[in-house]
Amino acid sequence: MIRDPSRVLVVGRSPINRVVISKIVERSGLKPISESPDMAAKILRSLSPGVVVLDGGADNKDCDSLMSSIDALRRASSKSLPAVILLSTKNGTPESLGLSSVIDVVVAKPITPERLQPVIDRLLSR
């Protein structure tokens, strides 16, 4: 497995949202990899990115199939990497929204560079 902290895996069902998120990631000087939830599982097996950005969709469940793969990567990493950001229709913390313990930060939609870019930068600097 290749560990590359400069890579950010952007996962979501909407190709348009993935493009928007990828452009924001690029502004942080990072290299986005944009995939659907089905294809992202294959990417996670070969590449360990520094951050994973999940577009949860309308009910925050669009990427649930990836949680066990991400959890396994984090357990194998001494630094709990990759960091995980969930893009949600609801505002709150992972705990208050009843989300998986794998998720580090929830960013409420609509997604803007002013909201997402500082979160990515903060997670990568920890």
Tab-separated table of N, CA and C in Angstrom:
chain	number	residue	atom	x	y	z
A	1	MET	N	0.840	-1.182	0.000
A	1	MET	CA	0.000	0.000	0.000
A	1	MET	C	0.881	1.240	0.000
A	2	ILE	N	0.515	2.217	-0.801
A	2	ILE	CA	1.256	3.464	-0.903
A	2	ILE	C	0.618	4.485	0.037
A	3	ARG	N	1.404	5.025	0.957
A	3	ARG	CA	0.911	6.071	1.856
A	3	ARG	C	1.327	7.414	1.261
A	4	ASP	N	0.350	8.256	0.947
A	4	ASP	CA	0.640	9.555	0.350
A	4	ASP	C	-0.203	10.626	1.034
A	5	PRO	N	0.376	11.353	2.002
A	5	PRO	CA	-0.397	12.359	2.732
A	5	PRO	C	-0.824	13.554	1.881
A	6	SER	N	-0.230	13.725	0.689
A	6	SER	CA	-0.635	14.840	-0.166
A	6	SER	C	-1.866	14.513	-1.001
A	7	ARG	N	-2.309	13.265	-0.944
A	7	ARG	CA	-3.502	12.839	-1.691
A	7	ARG	C	-4.750	12.991	-0.827
A	8	VAL	N	-5.814	13.435	-1.458
A	8	VAL	CA	-7.110	13.548	-0.785
A	8	VAL	C	-8.115	12.773	-1.616
A	9	LEU	N	-8.724	11.775	-1.006
A	9	LEU	CA	-9.747	10.991	-1.690
A	9	LEU	C	-11.087	11.679	-1.491
A	10	VAL	N	-11.700	12.107	-2.605
A	10	VAL	CA	-12.998	12.778	-2.595
A	10	VAL	C	-14.028	11.760	-3.068
A	11	VAL	N	-15.002	11.458	-2.199
A	11	VAL	CA	-15.966	10.403	-2.501
A	11	VAL	C	-17.383	10.954	-2.440
A	12	GLY	N	-18.175	10.643	-3.460
A	12	GLY	CA	-19.575	11.047	-3.461
A	12	GLY	C	-20.291	10.514	-4.686
A	13	ARG	N	-21.594	10.467	-4.592
A	13	ARG	CA	-22.399	9.982	-5.717
A	13	ARG	C	-22.517	11.034	-6.820
A	14	SER	N	-22.490	12.320	-6.462
A	14	SER	CA	-22.658	13.393	-7.440
A	14	SER	C	-21.322	13.793	-8.070
A	15	PRO	N	-21.180	13.562	-9.384
A	15	PRO	CA	-19.935	13.969	-10.053
A	15	PRO	C	-19.691	15.476	-9.951
A	16	ILE	N	-20.746	16.256	-9.973
A	16	ILE	CA	-20.612	17.716	-9.893
A	16	ILE	C	-20.042	18.117	-8.532
A	17	ASN	N	-20.574	17.558	-7.462
A	17	ASN	CA	-20.050	17.864	-6.128
A	17	ASN	C	-18.594	17.441	-6.005
A	18	ARG	N	-18.252	16.294	-6.572
A	18	ARG	CA	-16.863	15.824	-6.507
A	18	ARG	C	-15.916	16.791	-7.204
A	19	VAL	N	-16.336	17.364	-8.330
A	19	VAL	CA	-15.496	18.334	-9.047
A	19	VAL	C	-15.300	19.591	-8.196
A	20	VAL	N	-16.371	20.093	-7.612
A	20	VAL	CA	-16.295	21.292	-6.778
A	20	VAL	C	-15.356	21.049	-5.590
A	21	ILE	N	-15.519	19.933	-4.931
A	21	ILE	CA	-14.692	19.602	-3.769
A	21	ILE	C	-13.238	19.427	-4.193
A	22	SER	N	-13.004	18.784	-5.321
A	22	SER	CA	-11.637	18.577	-5.815
A	22	SER	C	-10.944	19.907	-6.096
A	23	LYS	N	-11.662	20.865	-6.631
A	23	LYS	CA	-11.077	22.194	-6.895
A	23	LYS	C	-10.672	22.865	-5.581
A	24	ILE	N	-11.481	22.714	-4.537
A	24	ILE	CA	-11.155	23.279	-3.227
A	24	ILE	C	-9.904	22.590	-2.665
A	25	VAL	N	-9.825	21.282	-2.818
A	25	VAL	CA	-8.655	20.519	-2.356
A	25	VAL	C	-7.387	21.004	-3.058
A	26	GLU	N	-7.486	21.236	-4.359
A	26	GLU	CA	-6.333	21.709	-5.124
A	26	GLU	C	-5.838	23.058	-4.621
A	27	ARG	N	-6.744	23.899	-4.140
A	27	ARG	CA	-6.359	25.210	-3.603
A	27	ARG	C	-5.481	25.069	-2.368
A	28	SER	N	-5.549	23.930	-1.695
A	28	SER	CA	-4.690	23.671	-0.533
A	28	SER	C	-3.346	23.090	-0.953
A	29	GLY	N	-3.113	22.962	-2.265
A	29	GLY	CA	-1.860	22.416	-2.766
A	29	GLY	C	-1.803	20.901	-2.704
A	30	LEU	N	-2.960	20.261	-2.598
A	30	LEU	CA	-3.031	18.802	-2.492
A	30	LEU	C	-3.534	18.195	-3.790
A	31	LYS	N	-3.405	16.881	-3.901
A	31	LYS	CA	-3.803	16.172	-5.119
A	31	LYS	C	-5.075	15.369	-4.862
A	32	PRO	N	-6.210	15.819	-5.419
A	32	PRO	CA	-7.460	15.073	-5.204
A	32	PRO	C	-7.569	13.846	-6.119
A	33	ILE	N	-8.221	12.830	-5.585
A	33	ILE	CA	-8.631	11.666	-6.365
A	33	ILE	C	-10.132	11.589	-6.167
A	34	SER	N	-10.888	11.732	-7.229
A	34	SER	CA	-12.349	11.795	-7.150
A	34	SER	C	-12.950	10.469	-7.592
A	35	GLU	N	-13.767	9.871	-6.704
A	35	GLU	CA	-14.366	8.571	-7.015
A	35	GLU	C	-15.785	8.454	-6.470
A	36	SER	N	-16.550	7.568	-7.075
A	36	SER	CA	-17.860	7.199	-6.542
A	36	SER	C	-17.620	6.292	-5.332
A	37	PRO	N	-18.612	6.132	-4.454
A	37	PRO	CA	-18.423	5.249	-3.296
A	37	PRO	C	-18.017	3.829	-3.677
A	38	ASP	N	-18.531	3.299	-4.776
A	38	ASP	CA	-18.199	1.936	-5.193
A	38	ASP	C	-16.725	1.801	-5.596
A	39	MET	N	-16.219	2.755	-6.329
A	39	MET	CA	-14.835	2.702	-6.793
A	39	MET	C	-13.848	3.103	-5.690
A	40	ALA	N	-14.284	3.898	-4.745
A	40	ALA	CA	-13.396	4.382	-3.686
A	40	ALA	C	-12.851	3.246	-2.831
A	41	ALA	N	-13.614	2.198	-2.643
A	41	ALA	CA	-13.149	1.058	-1.848
A	41	ALA	C	-11.901	0.434	-2.480
A	42	LYS	N	-11.856	0.368	-3.794
A	42	LYS	CA	-10.680	-0.179	-4.483
A	42	LYS	C	-9.475	0.739	-4.311
A	43	ILE	N	-9.698	2.034	-4.386
A	43	ILE	CA	-8.618	3.011	-4.217
A	43	ILE	C	-8.042	2.905	-2.806
A	44	LEU	N	-8.906	2.766	-1.812
A	44	LEU	CA	-8.450	2.684	-0.421
A	44	LEU	C	-7.557	1.460	-0.181
A	45	ARG	N	-7.775	0.406	-0.932
A	45	ARG	CA	-6.943	-0.795	-0.765
A	45	ARG	C	-5.524	-0.589	-1.295
A	46	SER	N	-5.349	0.335	-2.249
A	46	SER	CA	-4.024	0.524	-2.843
A	46	SER	C	-3.336	1.820	-2.410
A	47	LEU	N	-4.089	2.789	-1.952
A	47	LEU	CA	-3.529	4.095	-1.603
A	47	LEU	C	-4.080	4.537	-0.255
A	48	SER	N	-3.210	4.978	0.605
A	48	SER	CA	-3.640	5.505	1.899
A	48	SER	C	-3.494	7.022	1.857
A	49	PRO	N	-4.582	7.743	1.565
A	49	PRO	CA	-4.499	9.200	1.447
A	49	PRO	C	-4.376	9.865	2.820
A	50	GLY	N	-3.982	11.142	2.817
A	50	GLY	CA	-3.902	11.890	4.063
A	50	GLY	C	-5.277	12.251	4.593
A	51	VAL	N	-6.205	12.532	3.675
A	51	VAL	CA	-7.563	12.928	4.046
A	51	VAL	C	-8.547	12.242	3.111
A	52	VAL	N	-9.714	11.885	3.661
A	52	VAL	CA	-10.827	11.396	2.857
A	52	VAL	C	-11.987	12.358	3.088
A	53	VAL	N	-12.547	12.891	2.003
A	53	VAL	CA	-13.711	13.771	2.078
A	53	VAL	C	-14.899	12.987	1.540
A	54	LEU	N	-15.888	12.764	2.404
A	54	LEU	CA	-17.072	11.992	2.035
A	54	LEU	C	-18.267	12.924	1.874
A	55	ASP	N	-18.925	12.861	0.723
A	55	ASP	CA	-20.181	13.583	0.533
A	55	ASP	C	-21.284	12.633	0.965
A	56	GLY	N	-21.888	12.911	2.115
A	56	GLY	CA	-22.866	12.005	2.699
A	56	GLY	C	-24.196	11.943	1.983
A	57	GLY	N	-24.448	12.865	1.046
A	57	GLY	CA	-25.731	12.877	0.360
A	57	GLY	C	-26.825	13.432	1.257
A	58	ALA	N	-28.064	13.204	0.894
A	58	ALA	CA	-29.207	13.776	1.609
A	58	ALA	C	-29.356	13.243	3.030
A	59	ASP	N	-28.941	11.984	3.262
A	59	ASP	CA	-29.162	11.374	4.582
A	59	ASP	C	-27.871	10.965	5.301
A	60	ASN	N	-26.726	11.469	4.818
A	60	ASN	CA	-25.401	11.163	5.383
A	60	ASN	C	-25.017	9.695	5.257
A	61	LYS	N	-25.681	8.925	4.421
A	61	LYS	CA	-25.447	7.482	4.323
A	61	LYS	C	-24.794	7.045	3.005
A	62	ASP	N	-24.566	7.978	2.068
A	62	ASP	CA	-24.063	7.600	0.741
A	62	ASP	C	-22.728	6.863	0.779
A	63	CYS	N	-21.916	7.112	1.790
A	63	CYS	CA	-20.577	6.517	1.841
A	63	CYS	C	-20.401	5.525	2.981
A	64	ASP	N	-21.493	5.068	3.561
A	64	ASP	CA	-21.411	4.135	4.696
A	64	ASP	C	-20.647	2.856	4.362
A	65	SER	N	-20.675	2.434	3.112
A	65	SER	CA	-20.000	1.200	2.726
A	65	SER	C	-18.476	1.291	2.880
A	66	LEU	N	-17.947	2.501	2.994
A	66	LEU	CA	-16.493	2.688	3.112
A	66	LEU	C	-15.996	2.726	4.552
A	67	MET	N	-16.902	2.826	5.513
A	67	MET	CA	-16.493	3.046	6.906
A	67	MET	C	-15.581	1.947	7.439
A	68	SER	N	-15.864	0.685	7.138
A	68	SER	CA	-15.012	-0.384	7.668
A	68	SER	C	-13.622	-0.347	7.040
A	69	SER	N	-13.521	-0.015	5.754
A	69	SER	CA	-12.211	0.092	5.096
A	69	SER	C	-11.401	1.243	5.674
A	70	ILE	N	-12.057	2.374	5.898
A	70	ILE	CA	-11.365	3.531	6.482
A	70	ILE	C	-10.933	3.211	7.905
A	71	ASP	N	-11.805	2.564	8.655
A	71	ASP	CA	-11.480	2.195	10.031
A	71	ASP	C	-10.256	1.278	10.076
A	72	ALA	N	-10.173	0.331	9.170
A	72	ALA	CA	-9.025	-0.579	9.123
A	72	ALA	C	-7.730	0.175	8.821
A	73	LEU	N	-7.797	1.140	7.893
A	73	LEU	CA	-6.620	1.956	7.593
A	73	LEU	C	-6.179	2.760	8.812
A	74	ARG	N	-7.158	3.320	9.516
A	74	ARG	CA	-6.828	4.144	10.683
A	74	ARG	C	-6.221	3.302	11.798
A	75	ARG	N	-6.714	2.092	11.989
A	75	ARG	CA	-6.158	1.227	13.033
A	75	ARG	C	-4.734	0.813	12.690
A	76	ALA	N	-4.444	0.665	11.410
A	76	ALA	CA	-3.094	0.288	10.977
A	76	ALA	C	-2.122	1.463	11.051
A	77	SER	N	-2.647	2.674	11.098
A	77	SER	CA	-1.820	3.880	11.155
A	77	SER	C	-1.611	4.296	12.602
A	78	SER	N	-0.418	4.718	12.915
A	78	SER	CA	-0.145	5.170	14.284
A	78	SER	C	-0.722	6.555	14.561
A	79	LYS	N	-1.124	7.271	13.517
A	79	LYS	CA	-1.629	8.633	13.682
A	79	LYS	C	-3.112	8.771	13.345
A	80	SER	N	-3.848	7.693	13.307
A	80	SER	CA	-5.266	7.726	12.930
A	80	SER	C	-5.476	8.406	11.582
A	81	LEU	N	-4.709	7.987	10.603
A	81	LEU	CA	-4.859	8.524	9.261
A	81	LEU	C	-5.477	7.456	8.369
A	82	PRO	N	-6.266	7.814	7.416
A	82	PRO	CA	-6.524	9.171	6.967
A	82	PRO	C	-7.533	9.894	7.866
A	83	ALA	N	-7.407	11.215	7.871
A	83	ALA	CA	-8.427	12.032	8.524
A	83	ALA	C	-9.672	11.986	7.646
A	84	VAL	N	-10.859	12.067	8.264
A	84	VAL	CA	-12.106	11.920	7.508
A	84	VAL	C	-13.018	13.113	7.754
A	85	ILE	N	-13.468	13.720	6.650
A	85	ILE	CA	-14.409	14.839	6.684
A	85	ILE	C	-15.701	14.370	6.033
A	86	LEU	N	-16.824	14.596	6.704
A	86	LEU	CA	-18.132	14.294	6.120
A	86	LEU	C	-18.816	15.592	5.746
A	87	LEU	N	-19.242	15.692	4.499
A	87	LEU	CA	-20.031	16.835	4.041
A	87	LEU	C	-21.488	16.461	4.247
A	88	SER	N	-22.171	17.255	5.065
A	88	SER	CA	-23.504	16.878	5.523
A	88	SER	C	-24.533	17.969	5.274
A	89	THR	N	-25.781	17.549	5.151
A	89	THR	CA	-26.879	18.506	5.053
A	89	THR	C	-27.244	19.063	6.429
A	90	LYS	N	-26.690	18.438	7.480
A	90	LYS	CA	-26.977	18.864	8.851
A	90	LYS	C	-25.717	19.427	9.492
A	91	ASN	N	-25.914	20.352	10.419
A	91	ASN	CA	-24.805	20.939	11.141
A	91	ASN	C	-24.651	20.226	12.476
A	92	GLY	N	-23.435	20.005	12.921
A	92	GLY	CA	-23.205	19.379	14.213
A	92	GLY	C	-21.879	18.657	14.246
A	93	THR	N	-21.660	17.905	15.313
A	93	THR	CA	-20.447	17.107	15.446
A	93	THR	C	-20.780	15.669	15.053
A	94	PRO	N	-19.767	14.853	14.801
A	94	PRO	CA	-20.055	13.444	14.493
A	94	PRO	C	-20.877	12.782	15.605
A	95	GLU	N	-20.576	13.120	16.858
A	95	GLU	CA	-21.304	12.528	17.981
A	95	GLU	C	-22.769	12.994	18.019
A	96	SER	N	-22.976	14.306	17.852
A	96	SER	CA	-24.342	14.834	17.946
A	96	SER	C	-25.229	14.352	16.802
A	97	LEU	N	-24.624	13.992	15.679
A	97	LEU	CA	-25.393	13.500	14.535
A	97	LEU	C	-25.473	11.979	14.502
A	98	GLY	N	-24.886	11.310	15.495
A	98	GLY	CA	-24.938	9.851	15.564
A	98	GLY	C	-24.169	9.167	14.453
A	99	LEU	N	-23.019	9.735	14.081
A	99	LEU	CA	-22.235	9.206	12.974
A	99	LEU	C	-21.126	8.280	13.463
A	100	SER	N	-20.509	7.602	12.535
A	100	SER	CA	-19.419	6.683	12.821
A	100	SER	C	-18.269	7.395	13.533
A	101	SER	N	-17.590	6.679	14.404
A	101	SER	CA	-16.444	7.239	15.120
A	101	SER	C	-15.263	7.481	14.176
A	102	VAL	N	-15.342	6.982	12.965
A	102	VAL	CA	-14.282	7.181	11.965
A	102	VAL	C	-14.254	8.633	11.487
A	103	ILE	N	-15.383	9.326	11.559
A	103	ILE	CA	-15.482	10.688	11.039
A	103	ILE	C	-14.908	11.663	12.058
A	104	ASP	N	-13.963	12.501	11.581
A	104	ASP	CA	-13.307	13.479	12.445
A	104	ASP	C	-14.070	14.800	12.513
A	105	VAL	N	-14.564	15.254	11.359
A	105	VAL	CA	-15.185	16.569	11.271
A	105	VAL	C	-16.393	16.507	10.336
A	106	VAL	N	-17.436	17.240	10.699
A	106	VAL	CA	-18.606	17.408	9.831
A	106	VAL	C	-18.591	18.847	9.321
A	107	VAL	N	-18.709	19.009	8.010
A	107	VAL	CA	-18.807	20.325	7.397
A	107	VAL	C	-20.181	20.403	6.742
A	108	ALA	N	-20.965	21.410	7.145
A	108	ALA	CA	-22.329	21.546	6.629
A	108	ALA	C	-22.324	22.115	5.209
A	109	LYS	N	-23.244	21.616	4.408
A	109	LYS	CA	-23.444	22.128	3.054
A	109	LYS	C	-24.238	23.428	3.135
A	110	PRO	N	-24.150	24.313	2.199
A	110	PRO	CA	-23.413	24.220	0.939
A	110	PRO	C	-21.911	24.353	1.173
A	111	ILE	N	-21.149	23.640	0.384
A	111	ILE	CA	-19.700	23.615	0.521
A	111	ILE	C	-19.112	24.808	-0.211
A	112	THR	N	-18.292	25.561	0.512
A	112	THR	CA	-17.580	26.694	-0.066
A	112	THR	C	-16.102	26.555	0.294
A	113	PRO	N	-15.216	27.183	-0.472
A	113	PRO	CA	-13.795	27.136	-0.122
A	113	PRO	C	-13.532	27.675	1.292
A	114	GLU	N	-14.289	28.692	1.689
A	114	GLU	CA	-14.094	29.297	3.008
A	114	GLU	C	-14.443	28.336	4.144
A	115	ARG	N	-15.320	27.397	3.894
A	115	ARG	CA	-15.693	26.408	4.914
A	115	ARG	C	-14.781	25.188	4.908
A	116	LEU	N	-14.500	24.665	3.717
A	116	LEU	CA	-13.807	23.387	3.613
A	116	LEU	C	-12.289	23.498	3.681
A	117	GLN	N	-11.712	24.482	3.003
A	117	GLN	CA	-10.250	24.558	2.924
A	117	GLN	C	-9.573	24.671	4.292
A	118	PRO	N	-10.048	25.509	5.224
A	118	PRO	CA	-9.393	25.562	6.541
A	118	PRO	C	-9.486	24.239	7.304
A	119	VAL	N	-10.555	23.499	7.119
A	119	VAL	CA	-10.716	22.209	7.803
A	119	VAL	C	-9.683	21.216	7.277
A	120	ILE	N	-9.512	21.167	5.958
A	120	ILE	CA	-8.513	20.266	5.367
A	120	ILE	C	-7.120	20.637	5.870
A	121	ASP	N	-6.801	21.925	5.824
A	121	ASP	CA	-5.487	22.380	6.269
A	121	ASP	C	-5.238	22.032	7.728
A	122	ARG	N	-6.243	22.212	8.574
A	122	ARG	CA	-6.100	21.923	10.016
A	122	ARG	C	-5.883	20.422	10.262
A	123	LEU	N	-6.629	19.589	9.549
A	123	LEU	CA	-6.490	18.142	9.733
A	123	LEU	C	-5.119	17.644	9.279
A	124	LEU	N	-4.601	18.212	8.214
A	124	LEU	CA	-3.296	17.771	7.715
A	124	LEU	C	-2.145	18.249	8.599
A	125	SER	N	-2.347	19.335	9.312
A	125	SER	CA	-1.275	19.855	10.162
A	125	SER	C	-1.195	19.188	11.525
A	126	ARG	N	-2.217	18.372	11.880
A	126	ARG	CA	-2.206	17.758	13.214
A	126	ARG	C	-1.232	16.613	13.346
